[in-house]
Amino acid sequence: MNRLSDIGTIKDILKRHGFTFSKALGQNFLVNPSVCPRMAEYSGAGAGVGVIEIGPGIGVLTNELCQLADKVVAVELDKRLLPVLEETLAEYDNCKIVNADVLELDLNRLIAEEFAGSEVVVCANLPYYITSPVIMKLLEDRLPVKAITVMVQKEAAQRICAPVGSRMSGAVTVAVNYYARPEMLFGVSAGSFMPAPKVDSAVMRLNVLEEPPVSADREAFFTVVRAAFSQRRKVIANSLSAGLGVSKGEVLALLEKAGVPQNARAEALSLEDFSAIADAWRERT
Ligand code: SAM
């Protein structure tokens, strides 16, 4: 068993290093021994595969990933964790820690420099205060990665993994589905962390697509999606008019061209509907 998921070991390590948790950095460390091996297994880490981890903490998931993958590069913002990681990952020579803010990092460059030629996956227990920005960065940067397996707040995972066109879907559901096929893997209770957060979590995998599933111009597609969800409760004709800053008459013409009913709501539309509206919008501009 991974000794780093043993609560006594963790407390001892943290005490020796005088470490105190930072709420601002979303530091809730996993103490449930069954979670990391499952996450690492689902992530696709294995022979010939390189892994990027975000926020290794004291290295509990890193430890599992290093046992499976050719190489692991873990990006940790908190400098105070560097001496801890040096100790907890001392036995692995296939691990590199990068002290940086993942949102500021050029990940395409990191992949080219660290993983040239191998398949790459991302695996992380994400700091929840930056869940959406990190996920969107990983997707929008068009990284050459096969899959992104992440633990996030349960509600965030449910929204992202909801079918596009269902009541639970939102702008983030459509945005993620433009780049990947999301898959809910398993739930993780709040008690699996130290300190325990107020909410439950879930692990999901985003299976990255080689090509977007629809043909619309990317910028026009995202302009339309943002506008459509800008006023969730309104019918699409009104939310698009407000979000795109054009008259209702113009929006009705766009919707007719796209074959989308004017009284539909954004959450009921398919990727193809958004794509057709984006085509009509692009032709107009
Ligand atoms: N992987 C560990 C685990 O499962 O126990 C820790 C996960 S903890 C939820 C999130 C980690 O992300 C913390 O170690 C925190 O310091 C780190 N972190 C927070 N913001 C970050 C950022 N912008 N870039 C990189 N790491 C960050």
mmCIF file of C-alpha atoms and ligand atoms in Angstrom:
data_model
loop_
_atom_site.group_PDB
_atom_site.id
_atom_site.type_symbol
_atom_site.label_atom_id
_atom_site.label_comp_id
_atom_site.label_asym_id
_atom_site.label_seq_id
_atom_site.Cartn_x
_atom_site.Cartn_y
_atom_site.Cartn_z
ATOM 1 C CA MET A 1 0.000 0.000 0.000
ATOM 2 C CA ASN A 2 1.105 3.555 -0.753
ATOM 3 C CA ARG A 3 2.337 4.729 2.669
ATOM 4 C CA LEU A 4 1.582 8.337 1.669
ATOM 5 C CA SER A 5 -2.132 7.773 1.952
ATOM 6 C CA ASP A 6 -1.732 6.675 5.561
ATOM 7 C CA ILE A 7 -2.954 9.496 7.735
ATOM 8 C CA GLY A 8 -0.325 8.897 10.436
ATOM 9 C CA THR A 9 2.511 9.035 7.885
ATOM 10 C CA ILE A 10 1.131 12.216 6.357
ATOM 11 C CA LYS A 11 0.788 13.928 9.715
ATOM 12 C CA ASP A 12 4.348 12.937 10.595
ATOM 13 C CA ILE A 13 5.768 14.266 7.302
ATOM 14 C CA LEU A 14 3.846 17.520 7.514
ATOM 15 C CA LYS A 15 4.872 18.032 11.141
ATOM 16 C CA ARG A 16 8.549 17.419 10.407
ATOM 17 C CA HIS A 17 8.437 19.976 7.589
ATOM 18 C CA GLY A 18 6.389 22.462 9.639
ATOM 19 C CA PHE A 19 3.768 22.470 6.875
ATOM 20 C CA THR A 20 0.375 24.105 7.343
ATOM 21 C CA PHE A 21 -2.447 23.832 4.779
ATOM 22 C CA SER A 22 -3.251 26.789 2.558
ATOM 23 C CA LYS A 23 -6.968 27.175 1.939
ATOM 24 C CA ALA A 24 -6.262 29.746 -0.770
ATOM 25 C CA LEU A 25 -4.307 27.140 -2.775
ATOM 26 C CA GLY A 26 -7.077 24.535 -2.464
ATOM 27 C CA GLN A 27 -4.950 22.203 -0.368
ATOM 28 C CA ASN A 28 -7.049 19.186 0.568
ATOM 29 C CA PHE A 29 -4.814 16.129 0.509
ATOM 30 C CA LEU A 30 -6.096 12.636 -0.215
ATOM 31 C CA VAL A 31 -5.992 10.221 2.712
ATOM 32 C CA ASN A 32 -8.175 7.447 1.266
ATOM 33 C CA PRO A 33 -5.766 4.690 0.090
ATOM 34 C CA SER A 34 -8.105 3.318 -2.577
ATOM 35 C CA VAL A 35 -8.445 6.510 -4.648
ATOM 36 C CA CYS A 36 -4.982 7.147 -6.139
ATOM 37 C CA PRO A 37 -4.344 3.644 -7.523
ATOM 38 C CA ARG A 38 -7.738 3.773 -9.293
ATOM 39 C CA MET A 39 -7.107 7.241 -10.677
ATOM 40 C CA ALA A 40 -3.652 6.283 -11.912
ATOM 41 C CA GLU A 41 -5.052 3.134 -13.550
ATOM 42 C CA TYR A 42 -7.877 5.021 -15.313
ATOM 43 C CA SER A 43 -5.499 7.789 -16.469
ATOM 44 C CA GLY A 44 -3.777 5.551 -19.006
ATOM 45 C CA ALA A 45 -0.363 5.877 -17.306
ATOM 46 C CA GLY A 46 1.752 2.910 -18.396
ATOM 47 C CA ALA A 47 4.818 1.817 -20.334
ATOM 48 C CA GLY A 48 5.649 4.310 -23.086
ATOM 49 C CA VAL A 49 3.405 6.969 -21.547
ATOM 50 C CA GLY A 50 4.390 10.304 -20.001
ATOM 51 C CA VAL A 51 2.184 11.974 -17.384
ATOM 52 C CA ILE A 52 1.649 15.616 -16.452
ATOM 53 C CA GLU A 53 0.301 15.996 -12.925
ATOM 54 C CA ILE A 54 -1.024 19.304 -11.591
ATOM 55 C CA GLY A 55 -0.697 19.999 -7.869
ATOM 56 C CA PRO A 56 1.082 16.912 -6.463
ATOM 57 C CA GLY A 57 0.707 18.083 -2.834
ATOM 58 C CA ILE A 58 2.850 15.653 -0.841
ATOM 59 C CA GLY A 59 3.012 13.251 -3.787
ATOM 60 C CA VAL A 60 0.401 10.616 -2.988
ATOM 61 C CA LEU A 61 -0.920 10.363 -6.574
ATOM 62 C CA THR A 62 2.524 11.107 -8.045
ATOM 63 C CA ASN A 63 3.789 8.009 -6.278
ATOM 64 C CA GLU A 64 1.245 5.778 -8.066
ATOM 65 C CA LEU A 65 1.839 7.446 -11.424
ATOM 66 C CA CYS A 66 5.632 6.990 -11.151
ATOM 67 C CA GLN A 67 5.152 3.265 -10.664
ATOM 68 C CA LEU A 68 3.158 2.955 -13.897
ATOM 69 C CA ALA A 69 4.445 5.578 -16.337
ATOM 70 C CA ASP A 70 7.763 6.132 -18.112
ATOM 71 C CA LYS A 71 8.012 9.653 -16.741
ATOM 72 C CA VAL A 72 5.957 12.039 -14.579
ATOM 73 C CA VAL A 73 6.274 15.824 -14.593
ATOM 74 C CA ALA A 74 4.353 17.342 -11.683
ATOM 75 C CA VAL A 75 3.593 21.074 -11.564
ATOM 76 C CA GLU A 76 3.311 22.446 -8.016
ATOM 77 C CA LEU A 77 2.852 26.130 -7.176
ATOM 78 C CA ASP A 78 3.570 25.960 -3.432
ATOM 79 C CA LYS A 79 7.343 26.218 -2.857
ATOM 80 C CA ARG A 80 6.925 24.890 0.694
ATOM 81 C CA LEU A 81 6.054 21.470 -0.761
ATOM 82 C CA LEU A 82 9.311 21.093 -2.698
ATOM 83 C CA PRO A 83 11.405 19.679 0.205
ATOM 84 C CA VAL A 84 8.470 17.417 1.130
ATOM 85 C CA LEU A 85 8.271 16.038 -2.421
ATOM 86 C CA GLU A 86 12.029 15.579 -2.528
ATOM 87 C CA GLU A 87 11.666 13.251 0.447
ATOM 88 C CA THR A 88 8.465 11.418 -0.521
ATOM 89 C CA LEU A 89 9.483 10.768 -4.142
ATOM 90 C CA ALA A 90 13.186 10.089 -3.455
ATOM 91 C CA GLU A 91 12.965 6.514 -4.718
ATOM 92 C CA TYR A 92 11.837 7.516 -8.245
ATOM 93 C CA ASP A 93 14.240 8.660 -10.937
ATOM 94 C CA ASN A 94 11.444 9.137 -13.501
ATOM 95 C CA CYS A 95 9.883 12.111 -11.738
ATOM 96 C CA LYS A 96 10.433 15.829 -12.174
ATOM 97 C CA ILE A 97 8.815 18.596 -10.116
ATOM 98 C CA VAL A 98 8.254 21.968 -11.788
ATOM 99 C CA ASN A 99 7.618 24.834 -9.362
ATOM 100 C CA ALA A 100 5.127 26.978 -11.309
ATOM 101 C CA ASP A 101 1.557 28.172 -11.639
ATOM 102 C CA VAL A 102 -0.037 25.784 -14.129
ATOM 103 C CA LEU A 103 -2.138 28.621 -15.553
ATOM 104 C CA GLU A 104 1.027 30.530 -16.493
ATOM 105 C CA LEU A 105 2.953 27.609 -17.910
ATOM 106 C CA ASP A 106 3.555 26.933 -21.628
ATOM 107 C CA LEU A 107 2.424 23.306 -21.537
ATOM 108 C CA ASN A 108 2.997 22.690 -25.247
ATOM 109 C CA ARG A 109 6.638 23.605 -24.711
ATOM 110 C CA LEU A 110 6.860 21.470 -21.578
ATOM 111 C CA ILE A 111 5.511 18.473 -23.506
ATOM 112 C CA ALA A 112 7.941 19.001 -26.401
ATOM 113 C CA GLU A 113 10.891 19.290 -23.993
ATOM 114 C CA GLU A 114 9.998 16.534 -21.535
ATOM 115 C CA PHE A 115 8.043 13.938 -23.482
ATOM 116 C CA ALA A 116 9.211 14.110 -27.099
ATOM 117 C CA GLY A 117 7.827 11.123 -28.964
ATOM 118 C CA SER A 118 5.796 9.490 -26.207
ATOM 119 C CA GLU A 119 2.086 9.433 -25.626
ATOM 120 C CA VAL A 120 1.061 11.938 -22.934
ATOM 121 C CA VAL A 121 -1.833 12.013 -20.463
ATOM 122 C CA VAL A 122 -2.805 14.425 -17.691
ATOM 123 C CA CYS A 123 -3.814 13.197 -14.244
ATOM 124 C CA ALA A 124 -4.595 15.450 -11.262
ATOM 125 C CA ASN A 125 -6.547 16.074 -8.119
ATOM 126 C CA LEU A 126 -7.224 19.684 -9.089
ATOM 127 C CA PRO A 127 -7.269 22.654 -6.733
ATOM 128 C CA TYR A 128 -10.996 23.475 -6.901
ATOM 129 C CA TYR A 129 -10.617 27.259 -6.982
ATOM 130 C CA ILE A 130 -9.280 27.002 -10.553
ATOM 131 C CA THR A 131 -11.080 23.888 -11.872
ATOM 132 C CA SER A 132 -12.687 25.460 -14.957
ATOM 133 C CA PRO A 133 -9.748 27.688 -15.995
ATOM 134 C CA VAL A 134 -7.344 24.731 -15.762
ATOM 135 C CA ILE A 135 -9.606 22.377 -17.713
ATOM 136 C CA MET A 136 -10.268 24.984 -20.406
ATOM 137 C CA LYS A 137 -6.549 25.816 -20.647
ATOM 138 C CA LEU A 138 -5.669 22.132 -21.075
ATOM 139 C CA LEU A 139 -8.234 21.843 -23.879
ATOM 140 C CA GLU A 140 -7.843 25.237 -25.575
ATOM 141 C CA ASP A 141 -4.052 24.952 -25.765
ATOM 142 C CA ARG A 142 -4.662 21.968 -28.073
ATOM 143 C CA LEU A 143 -2.088 19.895 -26.197
ATOM 144 C CA PRO A 144 -1.058 16.621 -27.798
ATOM 145 C CA VAL A 145 -2.542 14.626 -24.898
ATOM 146 C CA LYS A 146 -4.730 11.552 -25.138
ATOM 147 C CA ALA A 147 -6.786 11.991 -21.984
ATOM 148 C CA ILE A 148 -7.221 14.252 -18.967
ATOM 149 C CA THR A 149 -8.230 12.400 -15.804
ATOM 150 C CA VAL A 150 -9.109 14.809 -13.013
ATOM 151 C CA MET A 151 -10.743 14.905 -9.622
ATOM 152 C CA VAL A 152 -13.044 17.906 -9.253
ATOM 153 C CA GLN A 153 -16.010 18.953 -7.125
ATOM 154 C CA LYS A 154 -18.870 16.485 -7.716
ATOM 155 C CA GLU A 155 -21.270 19.134 -9.062
ATOM 156 C CA ALA A 156 -18.654 20.364 -11.549
ATOM 157 C CA ALA A 157 -18.092 16.801 -12.803
ATOM 158 C CA GLN A 158 -21.844 16.228 -13.111
ATOM 159 C CA ARG A 159 -22.270 19.379 -15.183
ATOM 160 C CA ILE A 160 -19.309 18.648 -17.456
ATOM 161 C CA CYS A 161 -20.347 15.016 -17.976
ATOM 162 C CA ALA A 162 -24.055 15.793 -18.544
ATOM 163 C CA PRO A 163 -25.209 15.047 -22.084
ATOM 164 C CA VAL A 164 -25.193 18.185 -24.273
ATOM 165 C CA GLY A 165 -28.865 19.137 -24.711
ATOM 166 C CA SER A 166 -29.896 17.961 -21.228
ATOM 167 C CA ARG A 167 -31.154 20.138 -18.345
ATOM 168 C CA MET A 168 -27.897 19.721 -16.392
ATOM 169 C CA SER A 169 -25.770 20.984 -19.279
ATOM 170 C CA GLY A 170 -24.217 24.459 -19.388
ATOM 171 C CA ALA A 171 -21.698 26.492 -21.351
ATOM 172 C CA VAL A 172 -18.862 24.446 -19.850
ATOM 173 C CA THR A 173 -20.530 21.177 -20.999
ATOM 174 C CA VAL A 174 -20.703 22.414 -24.588
ATOM 175 C CA ALA A 175 -17.178 23.862 -24.449
ATOM 176 C CA VAL A 176 -15.649 20.624 -23.113
ATOM 177 C CA ASN A 177 -17.576 18.495 -25.631
ATOM 178 C CA TYR A 178 -16.104 20.570 -28.465
ATOM 179 C CA TYR A 179 -12.677 19.186 -27.530
ATOM 180 C CA ALA A 180 -13.279 15.907 -25.716
ATOM 181 C CA ARG A 181 -15.653 13.113 -24.792
ATOM 182 C CA PRO A 182 -16.212 13.417 -21.018
ATOM 183 C CA GLU A 183 -16.726 10.306 -18.938
ATOM 184 C CA MET A 184 -17.703 10.142 -15.253
ATOM 185 C CA LEU A 185 -15.552 7.541 -13.469
ATOM 186 C CA PHE A 186 -16.277 7.410 -9.733
ATOM 187 C CA GLY A 187 -17.304 9.480 -6.722
ATOM 188 C CA VAL A 188 -15.032 10.356 -3.774
ATOM 189 C CA SER A 189 -16.492 11.359 -0.410
ATOM 190 C CA ALA A 190 -15.442 14.533 1.413
ATOM 191 C CA GLY A 191 -14.033 12.343 4.214
ATOM 192 C CA SER A 192 -11.335 11.049 1.863
ATOM 193 C CA PHE A 193 -9.377 14.296 2.305
ATOM 194 C CA MET A 194 -7.396 16.080 4.977
ATOM 195 C CA PRO A 195 -8.671 18.611 5.828
ATOM 196 C CA ALA A 196 -12.147 17.439 4.717
ATOM 197 C CA PRO A 197 -13.806 19.923 2.338
ATOM 198 C CA LYS A 198 -17.527 20.752 2.588
ATOM 199 C CA VAL A 199 -18.355 19.055 -0.706
ATOM 200 C CA ASP A 200 -17.989 15.614 -2.269
ATOM 201 C CA SER A 201 -15.751 15.061 -5.294
ATOM 202 C CA ALA A 202 -15.717 12.922 -8.417
ATOM 203 C CA VAL A 203 -13.119 11.669 -10.859
ATOM 204 C CA MET A 204 -13.829 12.122 -14.564
ATOM 205 C CA ARG A 205 -11.849 11.473 -17.709
ATOM 206 C CA LEU A 206 -11.887 13.756 -20.738
ATOM 207 C CA ASN A 207 -11.020 11.621 -23.759
ATOM 208 C CA VAL A 208 -9.462 14.223 -26.051
ATOM 209 C CA LEU A 209 -10.749 14.263 -29.647
ATOM 210 C CA GLU A 210 -8.367 14.560 -32.575
ATOM 211 C CA GLU A 211 -10.816 16.822 -34.412
ATOM 212 C CA PRO A 212 -13.773 18.878 -33.141
ATOM 213 C CA PRO A 213 -17.078 17.029 -33.634
ATOM 214 C CA VAL A 214 -18.614 19.967 -35.547
ATOM 215 C CA SER A 215 -17.332 22.025 -38.472
ATOM 216 C CA ALA A 216 -18.086 25.626 -37.382
ATOM 217 C CA ASP A 217 -15.304 28.172 -37.053
ATOM 218 C CA ARG A 218 -14.000 27.855 -33.476
ATOM 219 C CA GLU A 219 -14.233 31.544 -32.588
ATOM 220 C CA ALA A 220 -17.759 31.922 -33.965
ATOM 221 C CA PHE A 221 -18.825 28.708 -32.185
ATOM 222 C CA PHE A 222 -17.603 29.935 -28.777
ATOM 223 C CA THR A 223 -19.011 33.443 -29.313
ATOM 224 C CA VAL A 224 -22.434 31.889 -29.907
ATOM 225 C CA VAL A 225 -22.165 29.436 -26.977
ATOM 226 C CA ARG A 226 -21.186 32.211 -24.537
ATOM 227 C CA ALA A 227 -24.017 34.443 -25.769
ATOM 228 C CA ALA A 228 -26.578 31.617 -25.670
ATOM 229 C CA PHE A 229 -25.811 30.771 -22.037
ATOM 230 C CA SER A 230 -25.392 34.393 -20.917
ATOM 231 C CA GLN A 231 -29.007 34.459 -19.720
ATOM 232 C CA ARG A 232 -29.841 30.861 -18.961
ATOM 233 C CA ARG A 233 -33.515 31.323 -18.194
ATOM 234 C CA LYS A 234 -34.335 33.175 -21.383
ATOM 235 C CA VAL A 235 -35.277 31.592 -24.692
ATOM 236 C CA ILE A 236 -32.444 31.438 -27.202
ATOM 237 C CA ALA A 237 -33.762 34.350 -29.330
ATOM 238 C CA ASN A 238 -33.539 36.734 -26.355
ATOM 239 C CA SER A 239 -30.255 35.485 -24.884
ATOM 240 C CA LEU A 240 -28.538 35.622 -28.294
ATOM 241 C CA SER A 241 -29.882 39.101 -28.989
ATOM 242 C CA ALA A 242 -28.484 40.363 -25.662
ATOM 243 C CA GLY A 243 -25.272 38.294 -25.796
ATOM 244 C CA LEU A 244 -24.372 39.094 -29.410
ATOM 245 C CA GLY A 245 -25.564 42.698 -29.144
ATOM 246 C CA VAL A 246 -27.837 42.556 -32.210
ATOM 247 C CA SER A 247 -31.563 43.133 -32.748
ATOM 248 C CA LYS A 248 -34.134 40.422 -32.125
ATOM 249 C CA GLY A 249 -35.062 40.588 -35.819
ATOM 250 C CA GLU A 250 -31.509 39.754 -36.827
ATOM 251 C CA VAL A 251 -31.345 36.875 -34.367
ATOM 252 C CA LEU A 252 -34.614 35.428 -35.676
ATOM 253 C CA ALA A 253 -33.147 35.447 -39.182
ATOM 254 C CA LEU A 254 -30.023 33.662 -37.911
ATOM 255 C CA LEU A 255 -32.076 31.027 -36.111
ATOM 256 C CA GLU A 256 -34.251 30.423 -39.138
ATOM 257 C CA LYS A 257 -31.194 29.934 -41.313
ATOM 258 C CA ALA A 258 -29.764 27.519 -38.725
ATOM 259 C CA GLY A 259 -33.071 25.649 -38.398
ATOM 260 C CA VAL A 260 -33.245 26.234 -34.624
ATOM 261 C CA PRO A 261 -36.612 27.109 -32.994
ATOM 262 C CA GLN A 262 -36.588 30.647 -31.541
ATOM 263 C CA ASN A 263 -38.220 29.581 -28.273
ATOM 264 C CA ALA A 264 -35.705 26.819 -27.465
ATOM 265 C CA ARG A 265 -33.467 27.247 -24.414
ATOM 266 C CA ALA A 266 -29.679 27.060 -24.658
ATOM 267 C CA GLU A 267 -29.447 23.894 -22.565
ATOM 268 C CA ALA A 268 -31.728 22.044 -25.023
ATOM 269 C CA LEU A 269 -29.507 22.680 -28.065
ATOM 270 C CA SER A 270 -27.105 20.143 -29.584
ATOM 271 C CA LEU A 271 -23.531 20.757 -30.714
ATOM 272 C CA GLU A 272 -24.834 20.716 -34.297
ATOM 273 C CA ASP A 273 -27.399 23.432 -33.432
ATOM 274 C CA PHE A 274 -24.660 25.676 -31.987
ATOM 275 C CA SER A 275 -22.506 24.945 -35.020
ATOM 276 C CA ALA A 276 -25.315 25.895 -37.441
ATOM 277 C CA ILE A 277 -25.999 29.155 -35.556
ATOM 278 C CA ALA A 278 -22.249 29.916 -35.568
ATOM 279 C CA ASP A 279 -22.128 29.359 -39.357
ATOM 280 C CA ALA A 280 -25.049 31.761 -39.848
ATOM 281 C CA TRP A 281 -23.413 34.296 -37.473
ATOM 282 C CA ARG A 282 -20.083 34.082 -39.303
ATOM 283 C CA GLU A 283 -21.732 34.595 -42.702
ATOM 284 C CA ARG A 284 -23.444 37.703 -41.334
ATOM 285 C CA THR A 285 -20.327 39.293 -39.801
HETATM 286 N N1 SAM B 1 -2.387 15.744 -5.365
HETATM 287 C C1 SAM B 1 -2.492 15.987 -3.938
HETATM 288 C C2 SAM B 1 -3.479 15.022 -3.327
HETATM 289 O O1 SAM B 1 -4.285 14.464 -4.072
HETATM 290 O O2 SAM B 1 -3.426 14.817 -2.119
HETATM 291 C C3 SAM B 1 -2.885 17.434 -3.634
HETATM 292 C C4 SAM B 1 -4.135 17.944 -4.300
HETATM 293 S S1 SAM B 1 -4.664 19.507 -3.675
HETATM 294 C C5 SAM B 1 -6.417 19.358 -3.961
HETATM 295 C C6 SAM B 1 -4.227 20.683 -4.929
HETATM 296 C C7 SAM B 1 -2.729 20.957 -5.109
HETATM 297 O O3 SAM B 1 -2.576 21.936 -6.158
HETATM 298 C C8 SAM B 1 -2.024 21.550 -3.902
HETATM 299 O O4 SAM B 1 -0.805 20.869 -3.715
HETATM 300 C C9 SAM B 1 -1.767 23.025 -4.279
HETATM 301 O O5 SAM B 1 -0.632 23.586 -3.645
HETATM 302 C C10 SAM B 1 -1.591 22.900 -5.781
HETATM 303 N N2 SAM B 1 -1.891 24.140 -6.532
HETATM 304 C C11 SAM B 1 -2.782 25.108 -6.232
HETATM 305 N N3 SAM B 1 -2.829 26.056 -7.181
HETATM 306 C C12 SAM B 1 -1.943 25.668 -8.144
HETATM 307 C C13 SAM B 1 -1.535 26.239 -9.387
HETATM 308 N N4 SAM B 1 -2.071 27.384 -9.837
HETATM 309 N N5 SAM B 1 -0.594 25.598 -10.120
HETATM 310 C C14 SAM B 1 -0.054 24.417 -9.665
HETATM 311 N N6 SAM B 1 -0.407 23.828 -8.494
HETATM 312 C C15 SAM B 1 -1.338 24.442 -7.739
#
